[in-house]
PDB file of C-alpha atoms in Angstrom:
ATOM      1  CA  ILE C  27      13.777  16.304 -10.010  1.00 91.00           C
ATOM      2  CA  THR C  28      13.700  19.074  -7.418  1.00 92.00           C
ATOM      3  CA  TRP C  29      11.423  22.034  -6.838  1.00 91.00           C
ATOM      4  CA  THR C  30      10.885  24.871  -4.396  1.00 90.00           C
ATOM      5  CA  PRO C  31       8.462  23.948  -1.592  1.00 91.00           C
ATOM      6  CA  VAL C  32       5.085  25.702  -1.659  1.00 90.00           C
ATOM      7  CA  PRO C  33       3.572  26.986   1.614  1.00 89.00           C
ATOM      8  CA  LYS C  34       0.444  25.072   2.691  1.00 90.00           C
ATOM      9  CA  ALA C  35       1.076  22.290   0.161  1.00 91.00           C
ATOM     10  CA  GLU C  36      -0.285  18.905   1.195  1.00 93.00           C
ATOM     11  CA  GLN C  37       1.450  16.970  -1.551  1.00 95.00           C
ATOM     12  CA  TYR C  38       2.895  17.260  -5.037  1.00 94.00           C
ATOM     13  CA  ASN C  39       1.796  15.332  -8.113  1.00 95.00           C
ATOM     14  CA  VAL C  40       4.590  14.467 -10.523  1.00 95.00           C
ATOM     15  CA  TYR C  41       3.784  13.913 -14.203  1.00 95.00           C
ATOM     16  CA  ARG C  42       6.039  12.588 -16.978  1.00 95.00           C
ATOM     17  CA  SER C  43       5.727  12.801 -20.758  1.00 94.00           C
ATOM     18  CA  ASN C  44       7.988  12.311 -23.744  1.00 92.00           C
ATOM     19  CA  ASP C  45       6.482  15.135 -25.821  1.00 92.00           C
ATOM     20  CA  GLY C  46       6.130  18.139 -23.505  1.00 88.00           C
ATOM     21  CA  THR C  47       2.436  17.636 -22.701  1.00 91.00           C
ATOM     22  CA  LEU C  48       1.201  17.053 -19.151  1.00 91.00           C
ATOM     23  CA  GLY C  49       1.631  13.309 -19.587  1.00 93.00           C
ATOM     24  CA  SER C  50       0.826  10.689 -16.971  1.00 96.00           C
ATOM     25  CA  LEU C  51       0.815  10.922 -13.206  1.00 97.00           C
ATOM     26  CA  ILE C  52       3.783   8.858 -12.049  1.00 97.00           C
ATOM     27  CA  ALA C  53       4.034   9.801  -8.377  1.00 97.00           C
ATOM     28  CA  THR C  54       2.459  11.602  -5.468  1.00 97.00           C
ATOM     29  CA  VAL C  55       5.058  13.083  -3.125  1.00 97.00           C
ATOM     30  CA  ASP C  56       4.435  14.140   0.463  1.00 96.00           C
ATOM     31  CA  ALA C  57       4.785  17.885   1.089  1.00 95.00           C
ATOM     32  CA  SER C  58       7.723  17.265   3.426  1.00 96.00           C
ATOM     33  CA  ASN C  59       9.794  16.438   0.312  1.00 95.00           C
ATOM     34  CA  SER C  60      10.729  18.673  -2.593  1.00 93.00           C
ATOM     35  CA  PHE C  61      12.337  16.062  -4.821  1.00 95.00           C
ATOM     36  CA  TYR C  62      11.533  12.891  -6.725  1.00 96.00           C
ATOM     37  CA  ASP C  63      13.864  10.288  -8.212  1.00 95.00           C
ATOM     38  CA  ASP C  64      12.281   8.682 -11.263  1.00 94.00           C
ATOM     39  CA  LEU C  65      13.746   5.195 -11.232  1.00 93.00           C
ATOM     40  CA  THR C  66      11.110   3.836 -13.625  1.00 90.00           C
ATOM     41  CA  ALA C  67      11.977   5.923 -16.708  1.00 89.00           C
ATOM     42  CA  PRO C  68      13.524   3.830 -19.489  1.00 86.00           C
ATOM     43  CA  ASP C  69      17.068   4.838 -20.405  1.00 86.00           C
ATOM     44  CA  TYR C  70      18.098   6.827 -23.478  1.00 88.00           C
ATOM     45  CA  ASN C  71      14.931   8.902 -23.831  1.00 89.00           C
ATOM     46  CA  THR C  72      14.191  12.545 -23.096  1.00 91.00           C
ATOM     47  CA  TYR C  73      11.362  13.130 -20.627  1.00 92.00           C
ATOM     48  CA  TYR C  74       9.463  16.217 -19.537  1.00 93.00           C
ATOM     49  CA  TYR C  75       8.310  16.488 -15.945  1.00 92.00           C
ATOM     50  CA  THR C  76       5.587  18.655 -14.469  1.00 92.00           C
ATOM     51  CA  VAL C  77       5.070  19.049 -10.736  1.00 93.00           C
ATOM     52  CA  ARG C  78       1.707  20.319  -9.531  1.00 92.00           C
ATOM     53  CA  THR C  79       0.865  21.343  -5.988  1.00 92.00           C
ATOM     54  CA  VAL C  80      -2.095  19.956  -4.056  1.00 92.00           C
ATOM     55  CA  ILE C  81      -3.569  22.324  -1.464  1.00 90.00           C
ATOM     56  CA  ALA C  82      -6.831  21.654   0.405  1.00 89.00           C
ATOM     57  CA  GLY C  83      -7.362  18.592  -1.752  1.00 91.00           C
ATOM     58  CA  HIS C  84      -7.215  20.517  -5.048  1.00 90.00           C
ATOM     59  CA  GLU C  85      -4.440  20.268  -7.623  1.00 92.00           C
ATOM     60  CA  SER C  86      -3.078  23.471  -9.111  1.00 87.00           C
ATOM     61  CA  ASP C  87      -3.951  24.140 -12.752  1.00 78.00           C
ATOM     62  CA  SER C  88      -0.483  25.334 -13.619  1.00 67.00           C
ATOM     63  CA  ALA C  89       2.885  23.728 -13.259  1.00 61.00           C
ATOM     64  CA  LEU C  90       4.949  24.462 -10.197  1.00 57.00           C
ATOM     65  CA  ASP C  91       8.034  23.499 -12.132  1.00 46.00           C
ATOM     66  CA  GLU C  92       8.633  21.965 -15.534  1.00 45.00           C
ATOM     67  CA  THR C  93      11.911  20.218 -16.076  1.00 47.00           C
ATOM     68  CA  ASP C  94      13.515  18.466 -19.039  1.00 46.00           C
ATOM     69  CA  PHE C  95      15.424  15.392 -17.967  1.00 47.00           C
ATOM     70  CA  GLU C  96      17.322  12.746 -19.873  1.00 49.00           C
ATOM     71  CA  PRO C  97      18.271   9.634 -17.877  1.00 47.00           C
ATOM     72  CA  PRO C  98      21.747   8.184 -18.529  1.00 45.00           C
TER      73      PRO C  98
END
């Protein structure tokens, strides 16, 4: 999963669901990165990812990027 870096971001919270909702927080990524490899997702399912930016200790209310992803 990749996204465009956001100025002043401290970190990114990555969420995963199997139904298009926000789902569960699966990772917190340092702002120096703009990618996440989900190695914990079971194979043969479709997942929806939402990445939210954290700035000044507060998470954004809207998705930075929503991505459909189906592991091999």
